[in-house]
Short mmCIF file of C-alpha atoms in Angstrom, two decimals:
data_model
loop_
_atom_site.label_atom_id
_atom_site.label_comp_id
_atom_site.label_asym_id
_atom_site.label_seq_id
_atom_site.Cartn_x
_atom_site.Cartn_y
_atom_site.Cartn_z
CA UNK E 795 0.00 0.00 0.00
CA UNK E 796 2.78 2.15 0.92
CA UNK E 797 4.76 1.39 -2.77
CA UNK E 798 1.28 2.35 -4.56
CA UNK E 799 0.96 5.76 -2.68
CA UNK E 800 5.13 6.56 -3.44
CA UNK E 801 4.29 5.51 -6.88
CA UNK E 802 1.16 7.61 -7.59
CA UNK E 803 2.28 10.96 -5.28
CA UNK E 804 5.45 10.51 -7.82
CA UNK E 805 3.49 10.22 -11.06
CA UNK E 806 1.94 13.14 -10.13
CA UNK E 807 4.71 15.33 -8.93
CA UNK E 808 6.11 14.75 -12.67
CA UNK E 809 2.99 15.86 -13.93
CA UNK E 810 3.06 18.70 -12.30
CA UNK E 811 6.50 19.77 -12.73
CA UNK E 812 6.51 18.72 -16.54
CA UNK E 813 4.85 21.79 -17.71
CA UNK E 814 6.76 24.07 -20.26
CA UNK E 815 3.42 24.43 -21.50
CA UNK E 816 4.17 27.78 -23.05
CA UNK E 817 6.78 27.06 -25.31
CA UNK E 818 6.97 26.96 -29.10
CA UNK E 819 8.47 24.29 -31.18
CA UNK E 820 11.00 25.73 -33.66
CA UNK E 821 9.48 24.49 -36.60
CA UNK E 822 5.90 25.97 -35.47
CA UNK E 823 6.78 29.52 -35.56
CA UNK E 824 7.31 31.85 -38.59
CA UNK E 825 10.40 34.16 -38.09
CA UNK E 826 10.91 38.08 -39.26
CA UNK E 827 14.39 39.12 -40.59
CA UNK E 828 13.31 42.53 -41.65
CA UNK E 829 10.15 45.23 -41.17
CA UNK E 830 9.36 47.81 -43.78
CA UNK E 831 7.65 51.00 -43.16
CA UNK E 832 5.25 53.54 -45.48
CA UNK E 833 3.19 55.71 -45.16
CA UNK E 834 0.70 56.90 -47.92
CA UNK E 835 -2.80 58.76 -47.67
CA UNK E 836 -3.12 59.17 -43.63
CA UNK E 837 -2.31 55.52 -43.31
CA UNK E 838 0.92 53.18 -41.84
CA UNK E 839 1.73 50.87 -44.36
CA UNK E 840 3.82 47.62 -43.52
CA UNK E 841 5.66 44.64 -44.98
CA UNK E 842 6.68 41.49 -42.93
CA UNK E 843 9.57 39.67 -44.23
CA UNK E 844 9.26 36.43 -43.36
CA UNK E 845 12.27 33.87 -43.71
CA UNK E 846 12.93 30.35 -44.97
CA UNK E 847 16.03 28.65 -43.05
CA UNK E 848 16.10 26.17 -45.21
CA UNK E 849 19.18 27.69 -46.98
CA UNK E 850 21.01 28.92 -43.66
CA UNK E 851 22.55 25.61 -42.82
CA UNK E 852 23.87 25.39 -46.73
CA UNK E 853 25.83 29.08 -46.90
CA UNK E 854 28.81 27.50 -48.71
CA UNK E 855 26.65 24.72 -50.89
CA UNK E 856 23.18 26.21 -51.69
CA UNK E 857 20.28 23.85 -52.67
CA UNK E 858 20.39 23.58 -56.34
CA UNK E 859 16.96 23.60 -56.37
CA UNK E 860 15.90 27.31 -56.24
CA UNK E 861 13.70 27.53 -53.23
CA UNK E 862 11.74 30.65 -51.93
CA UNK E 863 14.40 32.22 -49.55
CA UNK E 864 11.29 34.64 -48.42
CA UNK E 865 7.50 35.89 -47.83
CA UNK E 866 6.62 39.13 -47.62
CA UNK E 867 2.82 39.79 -46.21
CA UNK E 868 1.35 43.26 -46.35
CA UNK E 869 -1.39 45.50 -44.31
CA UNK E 870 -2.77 48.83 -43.99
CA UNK E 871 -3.86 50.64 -40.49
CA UNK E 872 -4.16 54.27 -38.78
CA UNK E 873 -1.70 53.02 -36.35
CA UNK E 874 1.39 50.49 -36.72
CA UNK E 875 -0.09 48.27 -34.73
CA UNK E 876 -3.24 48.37 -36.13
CA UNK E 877 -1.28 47.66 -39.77
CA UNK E 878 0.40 44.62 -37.89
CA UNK E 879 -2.98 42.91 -35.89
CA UNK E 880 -4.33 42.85 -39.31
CA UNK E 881 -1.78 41.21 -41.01
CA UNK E 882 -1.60 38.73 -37.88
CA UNK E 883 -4.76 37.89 -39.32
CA UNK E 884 -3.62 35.79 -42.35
CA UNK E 885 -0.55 34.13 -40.53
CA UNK E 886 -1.40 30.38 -39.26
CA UNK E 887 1.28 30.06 -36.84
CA UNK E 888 3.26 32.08 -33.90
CA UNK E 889 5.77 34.93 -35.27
CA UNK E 890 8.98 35.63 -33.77
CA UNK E 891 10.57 38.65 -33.85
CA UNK E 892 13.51 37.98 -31.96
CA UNK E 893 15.74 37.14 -34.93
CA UNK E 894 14.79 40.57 -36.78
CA UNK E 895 17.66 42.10 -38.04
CA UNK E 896 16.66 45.47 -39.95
CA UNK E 897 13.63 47.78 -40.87
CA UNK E 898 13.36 49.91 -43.81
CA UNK E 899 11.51 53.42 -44.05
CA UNK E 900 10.17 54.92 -47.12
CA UNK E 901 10.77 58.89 -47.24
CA UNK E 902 6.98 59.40 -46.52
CA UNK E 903 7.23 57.22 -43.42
CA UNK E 904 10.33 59.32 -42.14
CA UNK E 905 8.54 62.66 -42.26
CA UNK E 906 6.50 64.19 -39.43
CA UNK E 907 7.97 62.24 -36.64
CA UNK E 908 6.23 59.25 -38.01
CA UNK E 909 9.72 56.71 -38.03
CA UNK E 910 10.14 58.08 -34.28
CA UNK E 911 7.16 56.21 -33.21
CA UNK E 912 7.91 53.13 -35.32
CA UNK E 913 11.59 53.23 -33.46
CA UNK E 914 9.25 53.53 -29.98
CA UNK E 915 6.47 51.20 -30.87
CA UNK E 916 9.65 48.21 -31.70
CA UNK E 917 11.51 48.96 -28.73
CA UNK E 918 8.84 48.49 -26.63
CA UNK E 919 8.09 45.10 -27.94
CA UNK E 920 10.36 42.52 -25.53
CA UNK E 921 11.35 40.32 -28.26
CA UNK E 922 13.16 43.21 -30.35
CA UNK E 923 16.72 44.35 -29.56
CA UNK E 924 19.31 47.23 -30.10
CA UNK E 925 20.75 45.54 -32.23
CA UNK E 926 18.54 46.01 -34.91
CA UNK E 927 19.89 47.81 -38.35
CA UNK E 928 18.05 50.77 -39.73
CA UNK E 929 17.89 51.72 -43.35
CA UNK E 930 15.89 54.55 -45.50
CA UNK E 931 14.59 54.53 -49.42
CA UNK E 932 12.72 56.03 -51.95
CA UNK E 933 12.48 52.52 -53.98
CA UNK E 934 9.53 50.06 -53.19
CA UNK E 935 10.03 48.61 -49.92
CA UNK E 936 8.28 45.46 -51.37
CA UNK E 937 10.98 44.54 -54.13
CA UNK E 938 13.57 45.21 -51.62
CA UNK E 939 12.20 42.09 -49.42
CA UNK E 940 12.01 40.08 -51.68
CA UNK E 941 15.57 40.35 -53.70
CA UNK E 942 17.43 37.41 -53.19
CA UNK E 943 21.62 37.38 -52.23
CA UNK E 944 24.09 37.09 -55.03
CA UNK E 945 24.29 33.13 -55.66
CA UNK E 946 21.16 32.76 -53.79
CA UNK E 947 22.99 32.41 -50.37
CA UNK E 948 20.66 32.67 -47.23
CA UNK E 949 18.68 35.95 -46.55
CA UNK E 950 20.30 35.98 -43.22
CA UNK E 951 23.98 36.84 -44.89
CA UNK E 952 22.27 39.52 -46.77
CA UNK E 953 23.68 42.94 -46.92
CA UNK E 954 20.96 44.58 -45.14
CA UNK E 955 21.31 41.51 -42.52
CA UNK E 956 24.83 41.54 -42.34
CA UNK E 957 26.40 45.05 -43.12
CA UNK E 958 29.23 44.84 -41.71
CA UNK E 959 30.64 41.89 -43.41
CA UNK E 960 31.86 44.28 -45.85
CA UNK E 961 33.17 46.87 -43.94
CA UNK E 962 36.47 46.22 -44.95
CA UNK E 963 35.88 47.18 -48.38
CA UNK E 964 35.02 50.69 -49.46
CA UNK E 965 31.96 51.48 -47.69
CA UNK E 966 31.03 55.22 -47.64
CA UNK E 967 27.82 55.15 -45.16
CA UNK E 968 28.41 53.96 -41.54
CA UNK E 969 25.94 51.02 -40.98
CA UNK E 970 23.23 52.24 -38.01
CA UNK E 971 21.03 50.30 -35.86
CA UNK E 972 18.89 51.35 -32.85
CA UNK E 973 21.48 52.25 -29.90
CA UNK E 974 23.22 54.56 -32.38
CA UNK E 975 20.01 56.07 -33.71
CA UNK E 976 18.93 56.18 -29.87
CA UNK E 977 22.41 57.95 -29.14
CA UNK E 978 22.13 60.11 -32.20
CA UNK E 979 18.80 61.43 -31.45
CA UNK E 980 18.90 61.91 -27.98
CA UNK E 981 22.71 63.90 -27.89
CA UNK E 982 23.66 67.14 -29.63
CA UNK E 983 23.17 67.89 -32.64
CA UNK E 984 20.07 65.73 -32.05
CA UNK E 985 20.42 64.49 -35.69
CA UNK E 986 21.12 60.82 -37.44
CA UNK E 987 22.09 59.70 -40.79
CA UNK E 988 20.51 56.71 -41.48
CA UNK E 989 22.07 54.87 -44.50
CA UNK E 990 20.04 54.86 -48.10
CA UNK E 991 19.14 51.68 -50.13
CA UNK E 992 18.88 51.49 -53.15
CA UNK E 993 18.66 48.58 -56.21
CA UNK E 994 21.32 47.98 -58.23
CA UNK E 995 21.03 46.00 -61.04
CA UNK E 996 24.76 45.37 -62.46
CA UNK E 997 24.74 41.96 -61.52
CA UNK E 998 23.09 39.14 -63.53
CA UNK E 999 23.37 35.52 -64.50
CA UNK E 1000 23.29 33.52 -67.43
CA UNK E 1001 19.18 33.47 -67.40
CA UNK E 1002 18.40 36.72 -66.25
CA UNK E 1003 19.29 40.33 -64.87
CA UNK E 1004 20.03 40.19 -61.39
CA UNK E 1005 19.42 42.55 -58.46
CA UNK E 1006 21.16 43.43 -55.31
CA UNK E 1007 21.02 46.47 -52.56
CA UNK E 1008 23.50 49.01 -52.58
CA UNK E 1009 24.14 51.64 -49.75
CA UNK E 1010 24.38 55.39 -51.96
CA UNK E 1011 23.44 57.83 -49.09
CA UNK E 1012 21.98 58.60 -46.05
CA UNK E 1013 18.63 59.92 -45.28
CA UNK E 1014 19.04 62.85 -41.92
CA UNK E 1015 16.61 62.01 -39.04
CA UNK E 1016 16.26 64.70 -36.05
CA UNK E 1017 14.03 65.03 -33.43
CA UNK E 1018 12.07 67.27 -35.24
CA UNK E 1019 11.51 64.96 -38.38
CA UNK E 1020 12.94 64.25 -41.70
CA UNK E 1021 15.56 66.80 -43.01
CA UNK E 1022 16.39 64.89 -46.27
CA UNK E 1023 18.84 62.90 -48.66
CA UNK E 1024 22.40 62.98 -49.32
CA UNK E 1025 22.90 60.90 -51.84
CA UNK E 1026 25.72 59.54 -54.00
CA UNK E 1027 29.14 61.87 -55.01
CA UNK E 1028 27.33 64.00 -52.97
CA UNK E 1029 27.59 61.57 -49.66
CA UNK E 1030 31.26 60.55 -50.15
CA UNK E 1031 32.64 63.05 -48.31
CA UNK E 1032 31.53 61.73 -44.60
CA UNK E 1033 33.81 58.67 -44.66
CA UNK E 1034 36.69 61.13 -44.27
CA UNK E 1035 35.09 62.73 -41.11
CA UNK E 1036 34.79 59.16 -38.46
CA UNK E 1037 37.56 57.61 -37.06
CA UNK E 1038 35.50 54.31 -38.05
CA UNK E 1039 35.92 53.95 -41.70
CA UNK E 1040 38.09 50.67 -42.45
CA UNK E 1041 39.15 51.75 -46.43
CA UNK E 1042 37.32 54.21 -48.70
CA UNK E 1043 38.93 54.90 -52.34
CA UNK E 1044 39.46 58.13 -53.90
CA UNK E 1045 40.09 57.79 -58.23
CA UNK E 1046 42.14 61.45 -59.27
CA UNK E 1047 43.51 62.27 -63.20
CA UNK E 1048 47.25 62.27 -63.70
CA UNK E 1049 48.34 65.49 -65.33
CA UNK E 1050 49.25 64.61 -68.62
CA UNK E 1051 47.21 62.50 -70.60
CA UNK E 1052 43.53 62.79 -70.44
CA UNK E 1053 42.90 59.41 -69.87
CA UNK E 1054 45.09 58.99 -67.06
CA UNK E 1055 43.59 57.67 -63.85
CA UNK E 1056 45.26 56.39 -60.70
CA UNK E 1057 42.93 55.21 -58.18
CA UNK E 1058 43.99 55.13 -54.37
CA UNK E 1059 43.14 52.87 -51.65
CA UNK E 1060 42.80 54.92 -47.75
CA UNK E 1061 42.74 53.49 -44.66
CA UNK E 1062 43.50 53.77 -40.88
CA UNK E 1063 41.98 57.43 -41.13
CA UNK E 1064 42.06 58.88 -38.14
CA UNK E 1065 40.10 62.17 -37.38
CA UNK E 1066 40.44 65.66 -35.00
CA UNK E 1067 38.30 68.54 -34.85
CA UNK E 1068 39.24 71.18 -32.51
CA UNK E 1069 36.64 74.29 -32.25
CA UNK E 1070 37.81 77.49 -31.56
CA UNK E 1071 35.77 80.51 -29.78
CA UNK E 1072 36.41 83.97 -30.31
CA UNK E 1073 33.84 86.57 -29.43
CA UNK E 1074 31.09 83.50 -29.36
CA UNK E 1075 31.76 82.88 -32.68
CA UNK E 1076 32.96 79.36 -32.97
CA UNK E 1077 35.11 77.80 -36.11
CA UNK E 1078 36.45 74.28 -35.92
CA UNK E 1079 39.71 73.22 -37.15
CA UNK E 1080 39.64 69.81 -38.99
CA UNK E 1081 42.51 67.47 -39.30
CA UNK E 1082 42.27 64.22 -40.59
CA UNK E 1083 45.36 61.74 -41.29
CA UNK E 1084 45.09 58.71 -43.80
CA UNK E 1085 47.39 56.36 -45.32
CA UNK E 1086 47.17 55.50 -49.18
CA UNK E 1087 47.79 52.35 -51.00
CA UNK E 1088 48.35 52.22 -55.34
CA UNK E 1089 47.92 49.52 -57.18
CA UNK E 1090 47.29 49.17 -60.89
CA UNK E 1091 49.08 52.24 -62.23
CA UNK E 1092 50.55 52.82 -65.77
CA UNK E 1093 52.85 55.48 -65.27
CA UNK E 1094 55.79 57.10 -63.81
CA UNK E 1095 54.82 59.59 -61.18
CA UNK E 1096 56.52 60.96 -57.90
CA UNK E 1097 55.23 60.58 -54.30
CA UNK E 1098 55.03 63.88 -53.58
CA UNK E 1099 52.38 64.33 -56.95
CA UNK E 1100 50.47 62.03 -55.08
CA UNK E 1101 50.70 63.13 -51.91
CA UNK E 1102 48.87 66.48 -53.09
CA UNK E 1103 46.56 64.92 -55.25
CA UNK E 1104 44.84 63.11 -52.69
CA UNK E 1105 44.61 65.62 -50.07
CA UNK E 1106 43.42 67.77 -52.95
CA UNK E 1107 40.51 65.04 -53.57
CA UNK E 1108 39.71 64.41 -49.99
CA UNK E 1109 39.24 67.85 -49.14
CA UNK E 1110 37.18 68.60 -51.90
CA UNK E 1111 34.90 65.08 -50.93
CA UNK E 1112 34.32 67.10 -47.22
CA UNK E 1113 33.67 70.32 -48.85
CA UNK E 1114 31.50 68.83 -50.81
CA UNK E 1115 29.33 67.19 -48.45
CA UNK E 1116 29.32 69.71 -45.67
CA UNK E 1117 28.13 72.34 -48.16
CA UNK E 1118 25.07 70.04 -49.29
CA UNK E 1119 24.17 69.32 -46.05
CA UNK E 1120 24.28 73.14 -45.10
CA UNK E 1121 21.38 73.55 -47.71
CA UNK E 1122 19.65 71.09 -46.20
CA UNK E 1123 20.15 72.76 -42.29
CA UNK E 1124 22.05 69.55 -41.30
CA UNK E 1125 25.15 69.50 -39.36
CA UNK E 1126 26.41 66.23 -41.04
CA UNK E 1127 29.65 66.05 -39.28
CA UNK E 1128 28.56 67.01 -35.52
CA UNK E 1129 30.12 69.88 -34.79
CA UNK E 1130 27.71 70.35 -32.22
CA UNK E 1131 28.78 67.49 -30.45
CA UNK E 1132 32.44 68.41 -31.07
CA UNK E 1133 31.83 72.22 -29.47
CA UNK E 1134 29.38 70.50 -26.80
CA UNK E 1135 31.95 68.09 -25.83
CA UNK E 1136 34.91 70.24 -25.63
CA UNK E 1137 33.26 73.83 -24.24
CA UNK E 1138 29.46 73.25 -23.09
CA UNK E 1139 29.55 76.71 -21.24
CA UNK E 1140 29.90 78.40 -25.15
CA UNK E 1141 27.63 75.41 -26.41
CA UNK E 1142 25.26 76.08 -24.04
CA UNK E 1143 24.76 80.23 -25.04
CA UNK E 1144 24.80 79.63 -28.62
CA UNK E 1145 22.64 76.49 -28.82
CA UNK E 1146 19.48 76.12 -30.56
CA UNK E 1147 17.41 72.42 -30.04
CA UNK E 1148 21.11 70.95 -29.24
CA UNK E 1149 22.46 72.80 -32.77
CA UNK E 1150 24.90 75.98 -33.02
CA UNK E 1151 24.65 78.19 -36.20
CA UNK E 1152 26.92 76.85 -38.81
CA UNK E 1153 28.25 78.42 -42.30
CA UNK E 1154 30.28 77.60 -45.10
CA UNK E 1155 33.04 79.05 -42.99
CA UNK E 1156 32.56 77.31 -39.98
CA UNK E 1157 35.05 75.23 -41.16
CA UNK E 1158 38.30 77.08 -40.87
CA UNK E 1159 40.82 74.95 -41.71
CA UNK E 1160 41.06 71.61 -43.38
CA UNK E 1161 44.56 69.93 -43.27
CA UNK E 1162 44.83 66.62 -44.47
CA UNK E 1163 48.16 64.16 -44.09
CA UNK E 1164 48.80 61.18 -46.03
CA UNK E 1165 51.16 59.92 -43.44
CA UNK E 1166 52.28 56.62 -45.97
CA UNK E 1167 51.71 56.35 -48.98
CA UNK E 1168 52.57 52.33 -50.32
CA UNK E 1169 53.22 51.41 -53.71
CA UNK E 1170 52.28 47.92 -53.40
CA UNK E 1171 52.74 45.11 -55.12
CA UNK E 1172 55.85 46.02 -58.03
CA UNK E 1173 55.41 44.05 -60.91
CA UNK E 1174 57.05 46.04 -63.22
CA UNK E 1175 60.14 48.69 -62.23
CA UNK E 1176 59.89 52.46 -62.83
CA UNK E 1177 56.49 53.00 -61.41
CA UNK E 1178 57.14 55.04 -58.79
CA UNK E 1179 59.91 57.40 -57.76
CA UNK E 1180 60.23 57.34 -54.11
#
């Protein structure tokens, strides 16, 4: 009698404490890599990308049997999360957001505050992280979800996944996710550049065109809503101004023949601004140091010659830039920050919403230093005079 009552009181003691009863099987849930935002006539608009994994255990030998690498579900509402119950609607099985690795605004979503709440409304959600990146475009969102990787490797190695997996190459627009857009927004100059996608279509196979996304720009957040693009040539210029740019490239003419190019390789740039105050009038003093790299030239030509050619280029890349983004009322290369860090007292009398009034001239000096500049590889003498 004794054995019987052990043997039941133990039967149900394991039923008891055998209940993970809210838990999801793996292969029962439906998992979001990325989120896109619009907004068009009064109305959030989003677009749920929805992965396969079947291709994220073959990276390095895809199925040869092209299978879809995504789904991407749509829905309309006066409020995000009215957009996203109603989608919820027409999925059949739990969604996990925990693996979500970007979102993507359309310009009309970034105006009047309205990507501020869609930062809010995700951060809020406990599944989400920091970690998430952040992109902007004026191409559909839609056809952006759905491009598949260059030799149809997983969605999750993706360049909007994975950005920084080519940070080593030239890459002109610092990747951002949510802690830096947090820390952007919330410190002086109270402004973010949040990188631009667009399609590029100079890749193809043997059947057909093919597509991939390219980062040309960056689209300028603040507090205070959307401020605009900077886009392309015009964009290059902010690589120079980070101590966190890997390589960049800058391609100058040789004088001499017109068909001359010599294209240079920079890296291990690293950046000082210094502001100066007179009278509460504050100018900054900009010095940046780089090392170069050649390779592929066709003709004799002295260090020094290259030397100035660069520093020409680069300082005519920031120029560039700072002056678009002037027309735009952006400070692109926080000089607020560099003023508020260095000198809050003058900050704080000439500060407007965490800005300070900025000109073409606030700039006052520019020196650049190509502290090495490395030949590389010699295959054939006479190249380069030392």
């Amino acid at each position: 009698m004794k054995k019987k009552i052990i043997i039941l009181s133990s039967l149900a003691t394991s039923l008891l404490l055998s209940g993970c009863w809210d838990v999801y099987e793996a292969q029962r849930m439906y998992y979001v890599d990325g989120l896109g935002i619009d907004y068009k006539d009064g109305q959030y608009v989003i677009y749920m990308q929805l992965i396969n994994f079947t291709n994220v255990a073959k990276f390095e030998y895809p199925n040869p049997q092209k299978t879809v690498q995504a789904e991407v579900g749509h829905s309309k509402g006066k409020t995000m999360e009215e957009a996203l119950y109603k989608l919820f609607q027409s999925v059949d099985q739990k969604v996990f957001w925990g693996h979500m690795t970007f979102i993507i605004f359309s310009e009309e979503a970034m105006k009047n505050k309205n990507a501020l709440s869609v930062i809010d409304t995700v951060l809020r959600y406990r599944e989400t992280r920091y970690q998430i990146w952040t992109y902007c475009t004026q191409d559909s969102i839609k056809d952006i979800l759905l491009l598949t990787p260059i030799l149809n490797t997983s969605l999750i190695s993706s360049k909007l996944s994975t950005p920084l997996d080519t940070a080593d190459k030239e890459i002109f627009v610092e990747p951002v996710n949510f802690r830096n857009l947090v820390i952007g927004l919330n410190e002086p100059n109270h402004e973010i550049g949040i990188p631009y996608v667009t399609i590029s279509k100079n890749w193809e196979t043997a059947e057909q065109q093919g597509q991939e996304t390219a980062l040309t720009g960056v689209g300028v957040l603040s507090k205070s809503g959307f401020k605009g693009f900077i886009k392309n040539d015009a964009a290059r210029g902010m690589q120079w101004m980070h101590n966190r740019t890997h390589r960049g490239q800058i391609t100058f003419k040789i004088e001499g023949d017109e068909t001359d190019y010599l294209t240079a390789t920079l890296e291990k740039i690293k950046v000082d601004i210094e502001p100066l105050v007179k009278n509460d009038q504050v100018t900054f003093d900009v010095h940046v140091k780089i090392n170069a790299i050649l390779n592929g030239f066709k003709t004799n030509i002295s260090e020094d010659k290259i030397r100035k050619k660069i520093i020409k280029e680069v300082k005519k890349e920031i120029r560039t830039t700072y002056k678009e983004a002037l027309t735009k009322d952006i400070d692109i290369y926080r000089l607020s920050e560099q003023l508020y860090r260095k000198n809050v007292k003058v900050w704080k009398k000439i500060e407007k919403d965490g800005k300070i009034p900025l000109t073409p001239s606030s700039i006052r000096k520019l020196e650049i230093d190509v502290n090495q500049v490395n030949p590389g590889r010699k295959t054939f003498t006479g190249t380069f005079n030392e």
